[in-house]
Amino acid sequence: MSTTSCNLVVAGRVDDPCFQAAQSHAEQLAHEQANVTVDVRPMFGTDWEVFVATKSRELGVEHTSSPLVFYNKHHYIGDVHDLATWAVKVYDFQRVLDTSNFEGDAHSHLHAMMDATGHTFCYLDVLATASPHASIDKDEEGKQSSPDHECKECKENAEEKNPGAPSASGSRHRVVIELYDDICPNTCDNFVLLCQENNDAQGYKGSSFHRVVEGGWVQGGDVVDGSGKHSVAAIDKSGRFPDETFAIKHDRAGVVSMASEGKPHTNGSQFFVTLAPLKWLDCKRVAFGRVVYGMDAFFAIEGMPRKNERPMGRCEITSCGIFTRKERLSIDA
């Protein structure tokens, strides 16, 4: 039995029963072994995807599933079952491990972690179906445009994209967005109103993602006809509202930001989701949230054939609303 000091790190998706099981197993081990400490790192899905890719490279292993367990900074163990095997071998620690017992805990911990942020969370159910026999317009290849600025970084971002991005053919996704309503309350209120059922106003339900800049962003929110020509605010009768703050930066994939008309104070209903860091948009567009689950939806749309930056197929928000405790991460749940 080892007497060497051991700092176990258990990292994973907070909504994953296997992560919750690994946390419990590691904490029980630490309770019995004075030389073992545990560092638990629960994460939302998008944060986890970034973390596991980076840490796997550091450890020199291929690991994608939640959780990831390692000790003393750079000693790889593996997943929850590898942790159980390792604990028996090193500490003769034998406990029954049943991950199914932690499904309820995973859901509770997810919502507790959301509550702890003090932020509002919304969901978008997205259907992405490419048209049969569609192909990318040859005239569009190499063209990198934006609302009013050239995006020279977008092509490089697209080339660095994970080749394992999901297929766009007939895929359904639940996207969960964290809103920074403590920083930009008006912008977030506008988004929430457009996500909710409202017979007196048009909303995001049934609207389309009408524009894709590969390596840049996916844009939607035309609640009139999906053409991309309209952007109607829900919080102002004029249909426009002013730029509230530029405090949130476009420093990662998954940032949710307002798509204005290219002039100050012309925000409406259109928004976009970044596919990579786009720092040149800082102080030009009002970012107000981030995707915490469901970035695969936007990578799927990015991978669809398109013409003049418009996806050739169906890219529709089929349902949306506030992500309450009754909501699940699965559309079919």
mmCIF file of C-alpha atoms in Angstrom:
data_model
loop_
_atom_site.group_PDB
_atom_site.id
_atom_site.type_symbol
_atom_site.label_atom_id
_atom_site.label_comp_id
_atom_site.label_asym_id
_atom_site.label_seq_id
_atom_site.Cartn_x
_atom_site.Cartn_y
_atom_site.Cartn_z
ATOM 1 C CA MET A 1 0.000 0.000 0.000
ATOM 2 C CA SER A 2 1.408 3.356 -1.058
ATOM 3 C CA THR A 3 2.259 5.964 1.590
ATOM 4 C CA THR A 4 3.348 8.629 -0.890
ATOM 5 C CA SER A 5 1.332 11.841 -0.933
ATOM 6 C CA CYS A 6 -1.217 11.737 -3.723
ATOM 7 C CA ASN A 7 -3.363 14.585 -5.025
ATOM 8 C CA LEU A 8 -6.146 13.099 -7.127
ATOM 9 C CA VAL A 9 -7.807 15.316 -9.721
ATOM 10 C CA VAL A 10 -11.275 14.292 -10.876
ATOM 11 C CA ALA A 11 -12.456 16.488 -13.755
ATOM 12 C CA GLY A 12 -15.574 16.062 -15.847
ATOM 13 C CA ARG A 13 -18.996 17.207 -16.929
ATOM 14 C CA VAL A 14 -21.115 18.102 -13.923
ATOM 15 C CA ASP A 15 -24.141 16.467 -15.614
ATOM 16 C CA ASP A 16 -22.324 13.136 -16.093
ATOM 17 C CA PRO A 17 -23.226 10.289 -13.676
ATOM 18 C CA CYS A 18 -19.773 8.768 -14.261
ATOM 19 C CA PHE A 19 -18.152 11.996 -13.086
ATOM 20 C CA GLN A 20 -20.329 12.034 -9.970
ATOM 21 C CA ALA A 21 -19.439 8.387 -9.311
ATOM 22 C CA ALA A 22 -15.726 9.113 -9.719
ATOM 23 C CA GLN A 23 -15.975 12.043 -7.307
ATOM 24 C CA SER A 24 -17.699 9.869 -4.702
ATOM 25 C CA HIS A 25 -15.180 7.042 -5.140
ATOM 26 C CA ALA A 26 -12.196 9.387 -4.850
ATOM 27 C CA GLU A 27 -13.595 11.135 -1.774
ATOM 28 C CA GLN A 28 -14.246 7.804 -0.040
ATOM 29 C CA LEU A 29 -10.659 6.807 -0.780
ATOM 30 C CA ALA A 30 -9.353 10.097 0.640
ATOM 31 C CA HIS A 31 -11.466 9.601 3.760
ATOM 32 C CA GLU A 32 -9.674 6.312 4.457
ATOM 33 C CA GLN A 33 -6.194 7.306 3.267
ATOM 34 C CA ALA A 34 -4.639 10.275 5.065
ATOM 35 C CA ASN A 35 -2.045 10.760 2.318
ATOM 36 C CA VAL A 36 -4.698 11.179 -0.417
ATOM 37 C CA THR A 37 -6.343 14.505 -1.259
ATOM 38 C CA VAL A 38 -8.952 15.149 -3.930
ATOM 39 C CA ASP A 39 -9.377 18.101 -6.285
ATOM 40 C CA VAL A 40 -12.832 17.930 -7.902
ATOM 41 C CA ARG A 41 -13.434 19.993 -11.052
ATOM 42 C CA PRO A 42 -17.042 19.947 -12.283
ATOM 43 C CA MET A 43 -17.608 21.713 -15.599
ATOM 44 C CA PHE A 44 -20.306 22.589 -18.074
ATOM 45 C CA GLY A 45 -20.092 20.728 -21.359
ATOM 46 C CA THR A 46 -18.326 23.363 -23.469
ATOM 47 C CA ASP A 47 -15.740 24.052 -20.748
ATOM 48 C CA TRP A 48 -15.142 20.323 -20.434
ATOM 49 C CA GLU A 49 -14.502 19.905 -24.152
ATOM 50 C CA VAL A 50 -11.796 22.570 -24.052
ATOM 51 C CA PHE A 51 -10.274 21.226 -20.833
ATOM 52 C CA VAL A 52 -10.084 17.568 -21.858
ATOM 53 C CA ALA A 53 -8.516 18.398 -25.220
ATOM 54 C CA THR A 54 -5.844 20.555 -23.579
ATOM 55 C CA LYS A 55 -5.132 18.260 -20.627
ATOM 56 C CA SER A 56 -4.970 15.130 -22.773
ATOM 57 C CA ARG A 57 -2.230 16.743 -24.840
ATOM 58 C CA GLU A 58 -0.363 17.674 -21.655
ATOM 59 C CA LEU A 59 -0.638 14.108 -20.351
ATOM 60 C CA GLY A 60 0.296 12.623 -23.724
ATOM 61 C CA VAL A 61 -2.825 10.458 -23.927
ATOM 62 C CA GLU A 62 -5.971 10.177 -26.010
ATOM 63 C CA HIS A 63 -8.918 10.773 -23.719
ATOM 64 C CA THR A 64 -12.290 12.304 -24.618
ATOM 65 C CA SER A 65 -14.857 10.807 -22.237
ATOM 66 C CA SER A 66 -15.930 12.267 -18.896
ATOM 67 C CA PRO A 67 -14.434 12.028 -16.333
ATOM 68 C CA LEU A 68 -10.673 12.402 -16.631
ATOM 69 C CA VAL A 69 -8.749 11.292 -13.537
ATOM 70 C CA PHE A 70 -5.051 11.926 -12.913
ATOM 71 C CA TYR A 71 -2.811 12.494 -9.897
ATOM 72 C CA ASN A 72 0.148 14.648 -8.868
ATOM 73 C CA LYS A 73 -0.287 16.893 -11.913
ATOM 74 C CA HIS A 74 0.882 14.582 -14.680
ATOM 75 C CA HIS A 75 0.179 10.915 -13.805
ATOM 76 C CA TYR A 76 -2.725 9.641 -15.904
ATOM 77 C CA ILE A 77 -5.290 7.201 -14.483
ATOM 78 C CA GLY A 78 -8.227 7.336 -16.921
ATOM 79 C CA ASP A 79 -11.992 7.176 -16.410
ATOM 80 C CA VAL A 80 -14.130 6.147 -13.440
ATOM 81 C CA HIS A 81 -13.523 2.424 -13.968
ATOM 82 C CA ASP A 82 -9.783 2.973 -14.310
ATOM 83 C CA LEU A 83 -9.922 4.901 -11.024
ATOM 84 C CA ALA A 84 -11.594 1.959 -9.279
ATOM 85 C CA THR A 85 -8.978 -0.470 -10.641
ATOM 86 C CA TRP A 86 -6.117 1.854 -9.682
ATOM 87 C CA ALA A 87 -7.483 2.319 -6.132
ATOM 88 C CA VAL A 88 -7.566 -1.455 -5.603
ATOM 89 C CA LYS A 89 -4.042 -1.904 -6.938
ATOM 90 C CA VAL A 90 -2.392 0.968 -5.060
ATOM 91 C CA TYR A 91 -4.458 1.154 -1.845
ATOM 92 C CA ASP A 92 -6.360 -2.139 -1.733
ATOM 93 C CA PHE A 93 -9.483 0.030 -1.725
ATOM 94 C CA GLN A 94 -12.456 -2.069 -2.811
ATOM 95 C CA ARG A 95 -15.924 -0.578 -3.139
ATOM 96 C CA VAL A 96 -18.907 -1.445 -5.314
ATOM 97 C CA LEU A 97 -19.107 1.017 -8.199
ATOM 98 C CA ASP A 98 -22.495 1.548 -9.881
ATOM 99 C CA THR A 99 -22.694 4.700 -11.979
ATOM 100 C CA SER A 100 -26.464 4.326 -12.474
ATOM 101 C CA ASN A 101 -26.941 5.334 -8.837
ATOM 102 C CA PHE A 102 -25.670 8.816 -9.659
ATOM 103 C CA GLU A 103 -28.059 9.869 -12.444
ATOM 104 C CA GLY A 104 -30.257 11.894 -10.084
ATOM 105 C CA ASP A 105 -27.194 13.462 -8.462
ATOM 106 C CA ALA A 106 -25.886 14.533 -11.857
ATOM 107 C CA HIS A 107 -29.096 16.381 -12.715
ATOM 108 C CA SER A 108 -29.243 18.044 -9.281
ATOM 109 C CA HIS A 109 -25.596 19.092 -9.395
ATOM 110 C CA LEU A 110 -26.044 20.543 -12.889
ATOM 111 C CA HIS A 111 -28.835 22.846 -11.767
ATOM 112 C CA ALA A 112 -27.048 23.685 -8.503
ATOM 113 C CA MET A 113 -24.009 24.765 -10.504
ATOM 114 C CA MET A 114 -26.237 26.853 -12.774
ATOM 115 C CA ASP A 115 -27.948 28.437 -9.761
ATOM 116 C CA ALA A 116 -24.560 29.303 -8.250
ATOM 117 C CA THR A 117 -23.711 31.529 -11.226
ATOM 118 C CA GLY A 118 -26.701 33.774 -10.552
ATOM 119 C CA HIS A 119 -27.320 33.847 -14.304
ATOM 120 C CA THR A 120 -30.293 32.957 -16.472
ATOM 121 C CA PHE A 121 -29.932 29.974 -18.814
ATOM 122 C CA CYS A 122 -31.928 29.519 -22.017
ATOM 123 C CA TYR A 123 -32.205 26.585 -24.387
ATOM 124 C CA LEU A 124 -32.567 26.358 -28.153
ATOM 125 C CA ASP A 125 -33.536 23.067 -29.792
ATOM 126 C CA VAL A 126 -31.852 23.112 -33.183
ATOM 127 C CA LEU A 127 -32.564 20.944 -36.220
ATOM 128 C CA ALA A 128 -29.860 20.895 -38.899
ATOM 129 C CA THR A 129 -30.637 18.972 -42.089
ATOM 130 C CA ALA A 130 -28.637 19.471 -45.273
ATOM 131 C CA SER A 131 -30.425 19.493 -48.629
ATOM 132 C CA PRO A 132 -29.709 16.345 -50.705
ATOM 133 C CA HIS A 133 -26.996 16.742 -53.354
ATOM 134 C CA ALA A 134 -26.127 20.247 -52.129
ATOM 135 C CA SER A 135 -22.545 21.446 -52.403
ATOM 136 C CA ILE A 136 -20.624 24.552 -51.393
ATOM 137 C CA ASP A 137 -20.893 27.341 -53.941
ATOM 138 C CA LYS A 138 -17.564 27.608 -55.756
ATOM 139 C CA ASP A 139 -17.887 31.383 -55.885
ATOM 140 C CA GLU A 140 -17.906 31.423 -52.101
ATOM 141 C CA GLU A 141 -14.663 29.526 -51.543
ATOM 142 C CA GLY A 142 -12.058 31.782 -49.998
ATOM 143 C CA LYS A 143 -14.581 34.580 -49.447
ATOM 144 C CA GLN A 144 -14.543 35.698 -45.834
ATOM 145 C CA SER A 145 -16.979 38.525 -45.198
ATOM 146 C CA SER A 146 -18.627 39.832 -42.074
ATOM 147 C CA PRO A 147 -21.348 42.360 -41.249
ATOM 148 C CA ASP A 148 -18.979 45.252 -41.924
ATOM 149 C CA HIS A 149 -15.424 43.966 -41.480
ATOM 150 C CA GLU A 150 -13.244 41.475 -43.306
ATOM 151 C CA CYS A 151 -12.557 38.365 -41.211
ATOM 152 C CA LYS A 152 -9.019 37.314 -42.133
ATOM 153 C CA GLU A 153 -8.778 34.950 -39.153
ATOM 154 C CA CYS A 154 -11.796 32.847 -40.089
ATOM 155 C CA LYS A 155 -10.116 30.669 -42.708
ATOM 156 C CA GLU A 156 -7.281 29.843 -40.295
ATOM 157 C CA ASN A 157 -9.813 29.007 -37.583
ATOM 158 C CA ALA A 158 -11.661 26.668 -39.962
ATOM 159 C CA GLU A 159 -8.442 24.851 -40.825
ATOM 160 C CA GLU A 160 -7.759 24.254 -37.116
ATOM 161 C CA LYS A 161 -11.256 22.881 -36.482
ATOM 162 C CA ASN A 162 -11.567 19.489 -34.828
ATOM 163 C CA PRO A 163 -11.957 17.005 -37.711
ATOM 164 C CA GLY A 164 -14.367 15.057 -35.531
ATOM 165 C CA ALA A 165 -17.075 17.725 -35.804
ATOM 166 C CA PRO A 166 -20.517 16.109 -36.124
ATOM 167 C CA SER A 167 -22.249 15.531 -39.428
ATOM 168 C CA ALA A 168 -24.983 18.041 -40.202
ATOM 169 C CA SER A 169 -27.264 15.575 -41.939
ATOM 170 C CA GLY A 170 -30.500 15.301 -39.986
ATOM 171 C CA SER A 171 -28.968 16.171 -36.610
ATOM 172 C CA ARG A 172 -30.955 17.454 -33.620
ATOM 173 C CA HIS A 173 -29.291 19.310 -30.782
ATOM 174 C CA ARG A 174 -30.177 20.981 -27.519
ATOM 175 C CA VAL A 175 -28.177 24.163 -27.053
ATOM 176 C CA VAL A 176 -27.963 25.704 -23.573
ATOM 177 C CA ILE A 177 -26.834 29.324 -23.283
ATOM 178 C CA GLU A 178 -25.669 31.118 -20.145
ATOM 179 C CA LEU A 179 -26.706 34.777 -20.166
ATOM 180 C CA TYR A 180 -24.610 37.419 -18.418
ATOM 181 C CA ASP A 181 -27.655 39.277 -17.187
ATOM 182 C CA ASP A 182 -25.687 40.855 -14.342
ATOM 183 C CA ILE A 183 -23.443 42.614 -16.873
ATOM 184 C CA CYS A 184 -25.831 43.382 -19.748
ATOM 185 C CA PRO A 185 -29.380 43.000 -18.366
ATOM 186 C CA ASN A 186 -31.221 44.749 -21.211
ATOM 187 C CA THR A 187 -29.576 42.692 -23.937
ATOM 188 C CA CYS A 188 -30.264 39.500 -22.000
ATOM 189 C CA ASP A 189 -33.890 40.512 -21.361
ATOM 190 C CA ASN A 190 -34.328 40.956 -25.101
ATOM 191 C CA PHE A 191 -32.969 37.457 -25.749
ATOM 192 C CA VAL A 192 -35.114 35.866 -23.026
ATOM 193 C CA LEU A 193 -38.292 37.496 -24.354
ATOM 194 C CA LEU A 194 -37.555 36.209 -27.844
ATOM 195 C CA CYS A 195 -36.962 32.699 -26.447
ATOM 196 C CA GLN A 196 -40.294 32.592 -24.621
ATOM 197 C CA GLU A 197 -43.730 31.838 -26.008
ATOM 198 C CA ASN A 198 -45.427 35.172 -26.639
ATOM 199 C CA ASN A 199 -48.547 35.534 -28.735
ATOM 200 C CA ASP A 200 -48.087 39.301 -28.960
ATOM 201 C CA ALA A 201 -44.629 39.225 -30.521
ATOM 202 C CA GLN A 202 -42.495 37.157 -32.851
ATOM 203 C CA GLY A 203 -39.824 34.992 -31.308
ATOM 204 C CA TYR A 204 -36.986 32.619 -32.065
ATOM 205 C CA LYS A 205 -39.151 29.498 -32.255
ATOM 206 C CA GLY A 206 -39.399 28.514 -35.918
ATOM 207 C CA SER A 207 -36.651 30.921 -36.990
ATOM 208 C CA SER A 208 -33.560 29.860 -38.918
ATOM 209 C CA PHE A 209 -29.807 30.203 -38.845
ATOM 210 C CA HIS A 210 -29.352 31.961 -42.152
ATOM 211 C CA ARG A 211 -25.651 32.734 -42.302
ATOM 212 C CA VAL A 212 -22.400 30.831 -41.788
ATOM 213 C CA VAL A 213 -18.875 32.199 -41.980
ATOM 214 C CA GLU A 214 -16.612 29.162 -41.806
ATOM 215 C CA GLY A 215 -14.170 29.494 -38.929
ATOM 216 C CA GLY A 216 -16.034 32.612 -37.831
ATOM 217 C CA TRP A 217 -19.634 32.386 -36.690
ATOM 218 C CA VAL A 218 -23.165 31.098 -37.225
ATOM 219 C CA GLN A 219 -25.852 33.781 -37.370
ATOM 220 C CA GLY A 220 -29.615 33.663 -36.881
ATOM 221 C CA GLY A 221 -32.485 35.486 -35.233
ATOM 222 C CA ASP A 222 -34.441 36.958 -38.145
ATOM 223 C CA VAL A 223 -37.853 36.391 -36.552
ATOM 224 C CA VAL A 224 -39.785 37.829 -39.510
ATOM 225 C CA ASP A 225 -39.026 35.502 -42.410
ATOM 226 C CA GLY A 226 -35.564 34.006 -41.825
ATOM 227 C CA SER A 227 -34.051 35.814 -44.790
ATOM 228 C CA GLY A 228 -31.539 37.692 -42.671
ATOM 229 C CA LYS A 229 -32.940 41.060 -43.746
ATOM 230 C CA HIS A 230 -34.868 41.721 -40.527
ATOM 231 C CA SER A 231 -33.852 42.206 -36.905
ATOM 232 C CA VAL A 232 -36.639 43.204 -34.528
ATOM 233 C CA ALA A 233 -36.025 43.857 -30.836
ATOM 234 C CA ALA A 234 -38.501 42.653 -28.221
ATOM 235 C CA ILE A 235 -37.660 45.282 -25.581
ATOM 236 C CA ASP A 236 -38.148 48.433 -27.662
ATOM 237 C CA LYS A 237 -41.120 49.436 -29.806
ATOM 238 C CA SER A 238 -38.740 50.964 -32.335
ATOM 239 C CA GLY A 239 -37.365 47.497 -33.037
ATOM 240 C CA ARG A 240 -33.831 48.581 -32.104
ATOM 241 C CA PHE A 241 -31.970 49.082 -28.857
ATOM 242 C CA PRO A 242 -28.581 50.625 -28.037
ATOM 243 C CA ASP A 243 -25.231 48.951 -27.435
ATOM 244 C CA GLU A 244 -25.267 48.241 -23.719
ATOM 245 C CA THR A 245 -21.673 47.260 -22.945
ATOM 246 C CA PHE A 246 -18.574 45.824 -24.573
ATOM 247 C CA ALA A 247 -17.393 44.180 -21.351
ATOM 248 C CA ILE A 248 -17.776 40.619 -22.645
ATOM 249 C CA LYS A 249 -15.014 39.630 -25.045
ATOM 250 C CA HIS A 250 -15.156 37.408 -28.129
ATOM 251 C CA ASP A 251 -12.276 35.330 -26.793
ATOM 252 C CA ARG A 252 -13.429 31.755 -27.442
ATOM 253 C CA ALA A 253 -15.760 29.559 -29.416
ATOM 254 C CA GLY A 254 -19.331 29.700 -28.142
ATOM 255 C CA VAL A 255 -19.634 33.415 -27.364
ATOM 256 C CA VAL A 256 -23.172 34.660 -28.089
ATOM 257 C CA SER A 257 -23.292 38.212 -29.427
ATOM 258 C CA MET A 258 -25.652 40.672 -31.090
ATOM 259 C CA ALA A 259 -25.534 40.992 -34.875
ATOM 260 C CA SER A 260 -26.122 44.693 -35.484
ATOM 261 C CA GLU A 261 -26.497 46.534 -38.784
ATOM 262 C CA GLY A 262 -22.841 47.545 -38.669
ATOM 263 C CA LYS A 263 -23.639 50.866 -37.045
ATOM 264 C CA PRO A 264 -23.739 51.714 -33.326
ATOM 265 C CA HIS A 265 -26.983 51.120 -31.425
ATOM 266 C CA THR A 266 -28.747 49.012 -34.086
ATOM 267 C CA ASN A 267 -29.357 45.798 -32.136
ATOM 268 C CA GLY A 268 -32.575 43.885 -32.758
ATOM 269 C CA SER A 269 -33.230 40.150 -32.667
ATOM 270 C CA GLN A 270 -30.353 38.794 -34.754
ATOM 271 C CA PHE A 271 -27.468 37.169 -32.907
ATOM 272 C CA PHE A 272 -24.464 35.033 -33.726
ATOM 273 C CA VAL A 273 -22.391 32.318 -32.051
ATOM 274 C CA THR A 274 -18.623 32.378 -32.519
ATOM 275 C CA LEU A 275 -16.889 29.252 -33.824
ATOM 276 C CA ALA A 276 -13.467 30.431 -32.627
ATOM 277 C CA PRO A 277 -11.944 33.427 -30.818
ATOM 278 C CA LEU A 278 -12.792 36.603 -32.775
ATOM 279 C CA LYS A 279 -11.098 39.335 -30.782
ATOM 280 C CA TRP A 280 -11.407 41.836 -33.626
ATOM 281 C CA LEU A 281 -15.125 41.990 -32.793
ATOM 282 C CA ASP A 282 -14.421 43.295 -29.273
ATOM 283 C CA CYS A 283 -15.895 46.790 -28.793
ATOM 284 C CA LYS A 284 -17.755 46.379 -32.087
ATOM 285 C CA ARG A 285 -20.458 43.866 -31.146
ATOM 286 C CA VAL A 286 -22.275 43.384 -27.839
ATOM 287 C CA ALA A 287 -21.543 39.905 -26.501
ATOM 288 C CA PHE A 288 -23.996 38.838 -23.802
ATOM 289 C CA GLY A 289 -23.712 35.091 -23.224
ATOM 290 C CA ARG A 290 -21.996 31.832 -24.008
ATOM 291 C CA VAL A 291 -22.930 28.329 -25.078
ATOM 292 C CA VAL A 292 -22.395 25.902 -22.185
ATOM 293 C CA TYR A 293 -23.875 22.861 -23.946
ATOM 294 C CA GLY A 294 -24.483 22.087 -27.595
ATOM 295 C CA MET A 295 -21.625 23.658 -29.564
ATOM 296 C CA ASP A 296 -21.866 20.589 -31.802
ATOM 297 C CA ALA A 297 -25.022 22.163 -33.266
ATOM 298 C CA PHE A 298 -23.062 25.108 -34.629
ATOM 299 C CA PHE A 299 -20.137 23.023 -35.841
ATOM 300 C CA ALA A 300 -22.693 20.843 -37.625
ATOM 301 C CA ILE A 301 -24.242 23.882 -39.300
ATOM 302 C CA GLU A 302 -20.762 25.125 -40.193
ATOM 303 C CA GLY A 303 -20.132 21.826 -41.975
ATOM 304 C CA MET A 304 -23.259 22.055 -44.129
ATOM 305 C CA PRO A 305 -23.084 22.955 -47.830
ATOM 306 C CA ARG A 306 -23.871 26.623 -48.348
ATOM 307 C CA LYS A 307 -24.335 29.225 -51.032
ATOM 308 C CA ASN A 308 -23.487 32.880 -50.468
ATOM 309 C CA GLU A 309 -22.890 32.022 -46.801
ATOM 310 C CA ARG A 310 -26.403 30.596 -46.437
ATOM 311 C CA PRO A 311 -26.713 26.941 -45.325
ATOM 312 C CA MET A 312 -28.374 24.818 -47.992
ATOM 313 C CA GLY A 313 -30.878 22.917 -45.912
ATOM 314 C CA ARG A 314 -32.957 23.322 -42.796
ATOM 315 C CA CYS A 315 -31.280 25.011 -39.810
ATOM 316 C CA GLU A 316 -34.207 25.776 -37.551
ATOM 317 C CA ILE A 317 -34.862 26.535 -33.896
ATOM 318 C CA THR A 318 -37.739 24.128 -33.280
ATOM 319 C CA SER A 319 -38.229 25.045 -29.623
ATOM 320 C CA CYS A 320 -36.734 27.426 -27.083
ATOM 321 C CA GLY A 321 -37.245 28.813 -23.605
ATOM 322 C CA ILE A 322 -35.734 29.264 -20.158
ATOM 323 C CA PHE A 323 -33.742 26.255 -18.949
ATOM 324 C CA THR A 324 -35.576 25.510 -15.685
ATOM 325 C CA ARG A 325 -35.045 22.610 -13.283
ATOM 326 C CA LYS A 326 -37.545 20.467 -15.182
ATOM 327 C CA GLU A 327 -35.462 20.748 -18.368
ATOM 328 C CA ARG A 328 -32.974 18.096 -19.443
ATOM 329 C CA LEU A 329 -29.947 18.297 -21.700
ATOM 330 C CA SER A 330 -31.446 15.708 -24.024
ATOM 331 C CA ILE A 331 -34.202 16.829 -26.400
ATOM 332 C CA ASP A 332 -35.977 13.505 -26.015
ATOM 333 C CA ALA A 333 -35.803 13.437 -22.225
#
